[in-house]
PDB file of C-alpha atoms and ligand atoms in Angstrom:
ATOM      1  CA  MET D   1     111.017 119.519 124.157  1.00 69.00           C
ATOM      2  CA  SER D   2     109.606 116.356 125.729  1.00 67.00           C
ATOM      3  CA  LYS D   3     108.177 116.734 129.267  1.00 80.00           C
ATOM      4  CA  LYS D   4     108.959 113.231 130.450  1.00 89.00           C
ATOM      5  CA  GLY D   5     112.517 112.568 131.580  1.00 95.00           C
ATOM      6  CA  ILE D   6     114.913 110.670 129.299  1.00 96.00           C
ATOM      7  CA  LEU D   7     116.203 107.343 130.580  1.00 97.00           C
ATOM      8  CA  VAL D   8     119.922 107.203 129.997  1.00 98.00           C
ATOM      9  CA  VAL D   9     122.179 104.177 130.423  1.00 98.00           C
ATOM     10  CA  VAL D  10     125.881 104.861 130.797  1.00 97.00           C
ATOM     11  CA  SER D  11     128.117 101.839 130.395  1.00 95.00           C
ATOM     12  CA  GLY D  12     131.870 101.497 129.902  1.00 93.00           C
ATOM     13  CA  PHE D  13     134.802  99.408 130.810  1.00 86.00           C
ATOM     14  CA  SER D  14     135.595  99.262 134.548  1.00 80.00           C
ATOM     15  CA  GLY D  15     138.219 102.033 134.849  1.00 80.00           C
ATOM     16  CA  ALA D  16     136.897 104.161 132.001  1.00 82.00           C
ATOM     17  CA  GLY D  17     136.157 106.939 134.486  1.00 86.00           C
ATOM     18  CA  LYS D  18     132.332 106.651 134.649  1.00 90.00           C
ATOM     19  CA  GLY D  19     132.109 107.430 138.303  1.00 88.00           C
ATOM     20  CA  THR D  20     134.070 110.733 137.881  1.00 91.00           C
ATOM     21  CA  LEU D  21     132.064 111.646 134.800  1.00 95.00           C
ATOM     22  CA  MET D  22     128.685 111.027 136.566  1.00 94.00           C
ATOM     23  CA  LYS D  23     129.720 113.032 139.557  1.00 93.00           C
ATOM     24  CA  ARG D  24     130.812 115.971 137.345  1.00 96.00           C
ATOM     25  CA  LEU D  25     127.676 115.802 135.128  1.00 97.00           C
ATOM     26  CA  LEU D  26     125.476 116.106 138.212  1.00 96.00           C
ATOM     27  CA  GLU D  27     127.478 118.939 139.664  1.00 96.00           C
ATOM     28  CA  LYS D  28     127.620 120.894 136.463  1.00 97.00           C
ATOM     29  CA  TYR D  29     124.116 120.466 135.112  1.00 97.00           C
ATOM     30  CA  ASP D  30     120.634 120.448 136.789  1.00 91.00           C
ATOM     31  CA  ASN D  31     117.867 118.074 136.082  1.00 88.00           C
ATOM     32  CA  TYR D  32     119.769 114.816 136.277  1.00 97.00           C
ATOM     33  CA  ALA D  33     119.023 112.065 138.795  1.00 97.00           C
ATOM     34  CA  LEU D  34     121.487 109.247 139.281  1.00 96.00           C
ATOM     35  CA  SER D  35     119.821 105.934 140.091  1.00 97.00           C
ATOM     36  CA  VAL D  36     121.461 104.117 143.009  1.00 97.00           C
ATOM     37  CA  SER D  37     121.724 100.389 142.290  1.00 97.00           C
ATOM     38  CA  ALA D  38     121.380  97.434 144.569  1.00 97.00           C
ATOM     39  CA  THR D  39     124.376  95.085 144.759  1.00 98.00           C
ATOM     40  CA  THR D  40     125.718  92.054 146.626  1.00 98.00           C
ATOM     41  CA  ARG D  41     129.303  93.273 146.353  1.00 96.00           C
ATOM     42  CA  ALA D  42     131.039  94.360 149.522  1.00 96.00           C
ATOM     43  CA  PRO D  43     131.388  98.167 150.034  1.00 96.00           C
ATOM     44  CA  ARG D  44     134.752  99.685 149.090  1.00 92.00           C
ATOM     45  CA  GLU D  45     136.365 101.974 151.574  1.00 91.00           C
ATOM     46  CA  GLY D  46     134.384 105.208 151.837  1.00 94.00           C
ATOM     47  CA  GLU D  47     131.278 103.849 150.156  1.00 95.00           C
ATOM     48  CA  GLU D  48     127.986 104.303 151.975  1.00 96.00           C
ATOM     49  CA  HIS D  49     124.730 102.263 151.893  1.00 97.00           C
ATOM     50  CA  GLY D  50     122.197 104.354 149.917  1.00 96.00           C
ATOM     51  CA  ARG D  51     124.758 106.653 148.327  1.00 93.00           C
ATOM     52  CA  GLU D  52     126.990 104.604 146.047  1.00 92.00           C
ATOM     53  CA  TYR D  53     124.861 101.442 146.311  1.00 96.00           C
ATOM     54  CA  PHE D  54     122.273  99.729 148.342  1.00 97.00           C
ATOM     55  CA  PHE D  55     124.395  96.889 149.693  1.00 98.00           C
ATOM     56  CA  HIS D  56     122.490  93.649 150.156  1.00 98.00           C
ATOM     57  CA  THR D  57     123.079  89.998 151.030  1.00 97.00           C
ATOM     58  CA  LYS D  58     122.454  87.505 148.205  1.00 96.00           C
ATOM     59  CA  GLN D  59     119.251  86.472 150.004  1.00 97.00           C
ATOM     60  CA  GLU D  60     118.002  90.053 150.243  1.00 97.00           C
ATOM     61  CA  PHE D  61     118.835  90.649 146.567  1.00 98.00           C
ATOM     62  CA  GLU D  62     116.923  87.569 145.513  1.00 97.00           C
ATOM     63  CA  GLU D  63     113.949  88.881 147.500  1.00 97.00           C
ATOM     64  CA  LEU D  64     114.017  92.102 145.411  1.00 97.00           C
ATOM     65  CA  ILE D  65     113.988  89.981 142.272  1.00 97.00           C
ATOM     66  CA  LEU D  66     110.988  88.022 143.499  1.00 97.00           C
ATOM     67  CA  GLN D  67     109.121  91.261 144.373  1.00 97.00           C
ATOM     68  CA  ASP D  68     109.737  92.527 140.840  1.00 96.00           C
ATOM     69  CA  ALA D  69     111.282  95.623 142.399  1.00 97.00           C
ATOM     70  CA  LEU D  70     114.135  95.803 139.803  1.00 97.00           C
ATOM     71  CA  ILE D  71     113.989  97.101 136.203  1.00 96.00           C
ATOM     72  CA  GLU D  72     116.883  94.770 135.364  1.00 96.00           C
ATOM     73  CA  TYR D  73     119.609  92.850 137.167  1.00 96.00           C
ATOM     74  CA  ALA D  74     122.741  91.131 136.086  1.00 92.00           C
ATOM     75  CA  GLN D  75     125.712  89.219 137.437  1.00 91.00           C
ATOM     76  CA  TYR D  76     129.079  90.925 137.134  1.00 86.00           C
ATOM     77  CA  VAL D  77     132.347  89.266 138.304  1.00 81.00           C
ATOM     78  CA  ASP D  78     130.632  87.018 140.983  1.00 88.00           C
ATOM     79  CA  ASN D  79     128.136  89.663 142.239  1.00 95.00           C
ATOM     80  CA  TYR D  80     124.565  90.721 141.469  1.00 96.00           C
ATOM     81  CA  TYR D  81     123.800  94.279 140.456  1.00 96.00           C
ATOM     82  CA  GLY D  82     120.278  95.692 139.775  1.00 97.00           C
ATOM     83  CA  THR D  83     118.326  98.853 139.171  1.00 97.00           C
ATOM     84  CA  PRO D  84     115.467  99.625 141.636  1.00 97.00           C
ATOM     85  CA  LYS D  85     112.314 100.368 139.690  1.00 96.00           C
ATOM     86  CA  ALA D  86     110.318 102.817 141.888  1.00 96.00           C
ATOM     87  CA  TYR D  87     112.870 105.646 142.017  1.00 96.00           C
ATOM     88  CA  VAL D  88     113.485 105.612 138.239  1.00 97.00           C
ATOM     89  CA  GLU D  89     109.753 105.717 137.379  1.00 96.00           C
ATOM     90  CA  LYS D  90     109.100 108.508 139.831  1.00 97.00           C
ATOM     91  CA  GLN D  91     111.907 110.760 138.494  1.00 97.00           C
ATOM     92  CA  LEU D  92     111.019 110.130 134.807  1.00 96.00           C
ATOM     93  CA  ASN D  93     107.423 111.006 135.470  1.00 95.00           C
ATOM     94  CA  ALA D  94     108.532 114.201 137.222  1.00 96.00           C
ATOM     95  CA  GLY D  95     110.381 115.186 134.042  1.00 94.00           C
ATOM     96  CA  THR D  96     113.824 114.516 135.364  1.00 97.00           C
ATOM     97  CA  ASP D  97     116.402 112.710 133.165  1.00 97.00           C
ATOM     98  CA  VAL D  98     117.624 109.635 134.953  1.00 98.00           C
ATOM     99  CA  ILE D  99     121.043 108.064 134.553  1.00 97.00           C
ATOM    100  CA  LEU D 100     121.705 104.413 135.119  1.00 97.00           C
ATOM    101  CA  GLU D 101     125.424 103.546 135.332  1.00 95.00           C
ATOM    102  CA  ILE D 102     125.176  99.898 134.617  1.00 94.00           C
ATOM    103  CA  GLU D 103     127.038  97.195 132.612  1.00 89.00           C
ATOM    104  CA  ILE D 104     126.171  95.937 129.250  1.00 90.00           C
ATOM    105  CA  GLN D 105     123.890  92.906 130.001  1.00 90.00           C
ATOM    106  CA  GLY D 106     121.723  95.201 132.062  1.00 94.00           C
ATOM    107  CA  ALA D 107     121.846  97.990 129.496  1.00 95.00           C
ATOM    108  CA  LEU D 108     120.538  95.672 126.722  1.00 94.00           C
ATOM    109  CA  LYS D 109     117.758  94.386 128.988  1.00 95.00           C
ATOM    110  CA  VAL D 110     116.663  97.968 129.762  1.00 97.00           C
ATOM    111  CA  LYS D 111     116.649  98.855 126.080  1.00 96.00           C
ATOM    112  CA  HIS D 112     114.550  95.729 125.273  1.00 95.00           C
ATOM    113  CA  LYS D 113     112.041  96.646 127.970  1.00 94.00           C
ATOM    114  CA  LEU D 114     112.021 100.389 127.353  1.00 94.00           C
ATOM    115  CA  PRO D 115     113.110 101.040 123.732  1.00 93.00           C
ATOM    116  CA  ASP D 116     113.321 104.894 124.189  1.00 92.00           C
ATOM    117  CA  THR D 117     116.283 104.440 126.484  1.00 96.00           C
ATOM    118  CA  LEU D 118     119.442 106.216 125.301  1.00 97.00           C
ATOM    119  CA  LEU D 119     122.498 103.940 125.534  1.00 98.00           C
ATOM    120  CA  LEU D 120     125.848 105.729 125.985  1.00 98.00           C
ATOM    121  CA  PHE D 121     129.141 103.850 126.097  1.00 97.00           C
ATOM    122  CA  VAL D 122     132.210 105.528 127.719  1.00 95.00           C
ATOM    123  CA  THR D 123     135.675 104.367 126.798  1.00 94.00           C
ATOM    124  CA  PRO D 124     139.185 105.573 127.455  1.00 93.00           C
ATOM    125  CA  PRO D 125     141.171 106.572 124.368  1.00 92.00           C
ATOM    126  CA  SER D 126     143.148 103.282 124.357  1.00 92.00           C
ATOM    127  CA  ALA D 127     143.459  99.822 125.993  1.00 89.00           C
ATOM    128  CA  GLU D 128     146.740 100.843 127.534  1.00 91.00           C
ATOM    129  CA  GLU D 129     145.132 103.873 129.184  1.00 90.00           C
ATOM    130  CA  LEU D 130     142.334 101.613 130.496  1.00 89.00           C
ATOM    131  CA  LYS D 131     144.820  99.392 132.322  1.00 88.00           C
ATOM    132  CA  ARG D 132     146.779 102.336 133.633  1.00 90.00           C
ATOM    133  CA  ARG D 133     143.604 103.928 135.096  1.00 87.00           C
ATOM    134  CA  LEU D 134     142.521 100.657 136.769  1.00 85.00           C
ATOM    135  CA  VAL D 135     145.953 100.103 138.333  1.00 88.00           C
ATOM    136  CA  ASN D 136     146.247 103.765 139.469  1.00 87.00           C
ATOM    137  CA  ARG D 137     142.847 103.675 141.131  1.00 81.00           C
ATOM    138  CA  GLY D 138     144.358 101.256 143.617  1.00 80.00           C
ATOM    139  CA  THR D 139     141.016  99.974 144.907  1.00 80.00           C
ATOM    140  CA  GLU D 140     141.245  96.411 143.561  1.00 81.00           C
ATOM    141  CA  SER D 141     143.791  93.620 143.800  1.00 87.00           C
ATOM    142  CA  MET D 142     145.734  92.609 140.692  1.00 88.00           C
ATOM    143  CA  GLU D 143     143.616  89.500 140.441  1.00 90.00           C
ATOM    144  CA  VAL D 144     140.350  91.536 140.418  1.00 87.00           C
ATOM    145  CA  ILE D 145     141.922  94.014 137.955  1.00 88.00           C
ATOM    146  CA  GLU D 146     142.796  91.169 135.623  1.00 90.00           C
ATOM    147  CA  SER D 147     139.266  89.733 135.785  1.00 89.00           C
ATOM    148  CA  ARG D 148     137.888  93.174 134.971  1.00 86.00           C
ATOM    149  CA  LEU D 149     140.229  93.567 131.974  1.00 89.00           C
ATOM    150  CA  ARG D 150     139.042  90.109 130.791  1.00 90.00           C
ATOM    151  CA  ARG D 151     135.507  91.233 131.222  1.00 87.00           C
ATOM    152  CA  ALA D 152     136.340  94.444 129.278  1.00 89.00           C
ATOM    153  CA  SER D 153     137.388  92.362 126.258  1.00 90.00           C
ATOM    154  CA  GLU D 154     133.970  90.706 126.374  1.00 88.00           C
ATOM    155  CA  GLU D 155     132.211  94.043 126.756  1.00 89.00           C
ATOM    156  CA  ALA D 156     134.053  95.527 123.720  1.00 91.00           C
ATOM    157  CA  LYS D 157     132.084  93.130 121.571  1.00 91.00           C
ATOM    158  CA  GLY D 158     128.864  94.810 122.641  1.00 92.00           C
ATOM    159  CA  MET D 159     129.841  98.448 122.019  1.00 95.00           C
ATOM    160  CA  SER D 160     128.080  98.512 118.643  1.00 96.00           C
ATOM    161  CA  GLU D 161     124.710  98.032 120.390  1.00 95.00           C
ATOM    162  CA  TYR D 162     125.001 101.493 121.955  1.00 97.00           C
ATOM    163  CA  ASP D 163     123.584 104.704 120.555  1.00 97.00           C
ATOM    164  CA  TYR D 164     126.698 106.797 121.181  1.00 97.00           C
ATOM    165  CA  ILE D 165     130.357 106.101 121.998  1.00 97.00           C
ATOM    166  CA  LEU D 166     131.966 108.811 124.152  1.00 96.00           C
ATOM    167  CA  VAL D 167     135.713 108.841 124.461  1.00 94.00           C
ATOM    168  CA  ASN D 168     136.754 110.039 127.894  1.00 93.00           C
ATOM    169  CA  ASP D 169     139.995 111.834 127.154  1.00 91.00           C
ATOM    170  CA  THR D 170     139.358 114.819 129.392  1.00 93.00           C
ATOM    171  CA  VAL D 171     136.507 114.812 131.923  1.00 95.00           C
ATOM    172  CA  GLU D 172     135.103 118.282 131.226  1.00 97.00           C
ATOM    173  CA  GLU D 173     134.943 117.799 127.527  1.00 97.00           C
ATOM    174  CA  CYS D 174     133.401 114.344 127.824  1.00 96.00           C
ATOM    175  CA  VAL D 175     130.751 115.639 130.389  1.00 97.00           C
ATOM    176  CA  ASP D 176     129.767 118.461 128.013  1.00 97.00           C
ATOM    177  CA  ARG D 177     129.351 116.112 125.062  1.00 97.00           C
ATOM    178  CA  MET D 178     127.328 113.726 127.197  1.00 97.00           C
ATOM    179  CA  HIS D 179     125.032 116.526 128.308  1.00 97.00           C
ATOM    180  CA  GLN D 180     124.519 117.695 124.682  1.00 97.00           C
ATOM    181  CA  VAL D 181     123.762 114.187 123.457  1.00 97.00           C
ATOM    182  CA  ILE D 182     121.168 113.679 126.284  1.00 97.00           C
ATOM    183  CA  GLN D 183     119.506 117.041 125.791  1.00 96.00           C
ATOM    184  CA  SER D 184     119.110 116.523 122.075  1.00 96.00           C
ATOM    185  CA  GLN D 185     116.938 113.456 122.848  1.00 95.00           C
ATOM    186  CA  HIS D 186     114.275 115.825 124.109  1.00 93.00           C
ATOM    187  CA  ASP D 187     113.945 117.252 120.611  1.00 93.00           C
ATOM    188  CA  LYS D 188     113.645 113.876 118.916  1.00 93.00           C
ATOM    189  CA  THR D 189     110.448 113.581 116.877  1.00 93.00           C
ATOM    190  CA  GLU D 190     109.133 110.612 118.927  1.00 89.00           C
ATOM    191  CA  ASN D 191     109.612 112.573 122.102  1.00 89.00           C
ATOM    192  CA  CYS D 192     107.614 115.532 120.730  1.00 91.00           C
ATOM    193  CA  ARG D 193     104.366 113.809 119.867  1.00 91.00           C
ATOM    194  CA  ALA D 194     102.249 115.922 122.161  1.00 91.00           C
ATOM    195  CA  PHE D 195     103.738 119.165 120.799  1.00 93.00           C
ATOM    196  CA  ILE D 196     103.222 117.991 117.150  1.00 95.00           C
ATOM    197  CA  GLU D 197      99.579 117.187 117.929  1.00 96.00           C
ATOM    198  CA  LYS D 198      98.958 120.528 119.561  1.00 96.00           C
ATOM    199  CA  ILE D 199     100.613 122.724 116.874  1.00 96.00           C
ATOM    200  CA  THR D 200      99.013 120.645 114.099  1.00 97.00           C
ATOM    201  CA  GLU D 201      95.589 121.342 115.554  1.00 96.00           C
ATOM    202  CA  GLU D 202      96.334 125.017 116.005  1.00 96.00           C
ATOM    203  CA  ILE D 203      97.671 125.426 112.492  1.00 96.00           C
ATOM    204  CA  ALA D 204      94.643 123.598 111.092  1.00 95.00           C
ATOM    205  CA  VAL D 205      92.633 126.684 111.995  1.00 93.00           C
ATOM    206  CA  PHE D 206      94.573 128.647 109.347  1.00 93.00           C
ATOM    207  CA  GLY D 207      93.710 125.973 106.763  1.00 87.00           C
ATOM    208  CA  LYS D 208      89.970 126.367 107.487  1.00 83.00           C
ATOM    209  CA  GLY D 209      90.191 130.137 107.169  1.00 67.00           C
ATOM    210  CA  GLU D 210      91.389 129.938 103.588  1.00 60.00           C
TER     211      GLU D 210
HETATM  212  P1  5GP Z 301     131.552  98.352 140.535  1.00 68.43           P
HETATM  213  O1  5GP Z 301     131.696  97.074 141.325  1.00 68.43           O
HETATM  214  O2  5GP Z 301     132.847  98.737 139.923  1.00 68.43           O
HETATM  215  O3  5GP Z 301     130.867  99.437 141.352  1.00 68.43           O
HETATM  216  O4  5GP Z 301     130.552  97.939 139.290  1.00 68.43           O
HETATM  217  C1  5GP Z 301     130.768  96.919 138.512  1.00 68.43           C
HETATM  218  C2  5GP Z 301     129.903  97.001 137.281  1.00 68.43           C
HETATM  219  O5  5GP Z 301     128.527  96.857 137.656  1.00 68.43           O
HETATM  220  C3  5GP Z 301     130.009  98.341 136.538  1.00 68.43           C
HETATM  221  O6  5GP Z 301     130.182  98.100 135.161  1.00 68.43           O
HETATM  222  C4  5GP Z 301     128.703  99.037 136.774  1.00 68.43           C
HETATM  223  O7  5GP Z 301     128.338  99.913 135.744  1.00 68.43           O
HETATM  224  C5  5GP Z 301     127.746  97.855 136.905  1.00 68.43           C
HETATM  225  N1  5GP Z 301     126.523  98.136 137.640  1.00 68.43           N
HETATM  226  C6  5GP Z 301     126.361  98.940 138.669  1.00 68.43           C
HETATM  227  N2  5GP Z 301     125.078  98.954 139.061  1.00 68.43           N
HETATM  228  C7  5GP Z 301     124.358  98.149 138.205  1.00 68.43           C
HETATM  229  C8  5GP Z 301     123.008  97.751 138.035  1.00 68.43           C
HETATM  230  O8  5GP Z 301     122.107  98.209 138.729  1.00 68.43           O
HETATM  231  N3  5GP Z 301     122.728  96.843 137.029  1.00 68.43           N
HETATM  232  C9  5GP Z 301     123.705  96.351 136.214  1.00 68.43           C
HETATM  233  N4  5GP Z 301     123.319  95.477 135.265  1.00 68.43           N
HETATM  234  N5  5GP Z 301     125.005  96.699 136.365  1.00 68.43           N
HETATM  235  C10 5GP Z 301     125.351  97.575 137.326  1.00 68.43           C
END
């Protein structure tokens, strides 16, 4: 119902399959824009500047902070990550739903700044499955995997702050549920104020005619 786009934050343990889910959501459904974050982490093989991330030096990143060009930023396992503001605002104003795939500290900062934000947390069905997915991905050393699992045990404590928990058992099913949850936000009363005002005025005419 609402004309403005919904701002959606998707968080989840590293290895929960967020990347695959996001890719599939965008392929399957129109009207989603995925925000590309800025980071100081080194590109993984196959990652491109401007596609997966805007890769920056620490100095460049600190410049973005000073320019107030980020909606939020956070430190995650020794690197900075942040959400560029201009793109998100432009898409929301154009009526496109915008997805931020960010970690929990950033998610809570966005919710604080923009309370209408929808917070979704994606998790594998079990801890064992989480470790298996991280190891099978094969993109990180065992040391990095262990630090990400430690971080996951911290992040689990914040899951209750989210609006919805989505268990990623099979990708297709999880993507469909994510889409339904996001679309239902358009019909929330607070997102339909303009419509309520309009129809109330129109219906008032009937009242006068009595
Ligand atoms: P990765 O290094 O695996 O690409 O990302 C590490 C973590 O940083 C993930 O949990 C990811 O969601 C998060 N992240 C990516 N971009 C941002 C961002 O712009 N802000 C914040 N706060 N976290 C981000």
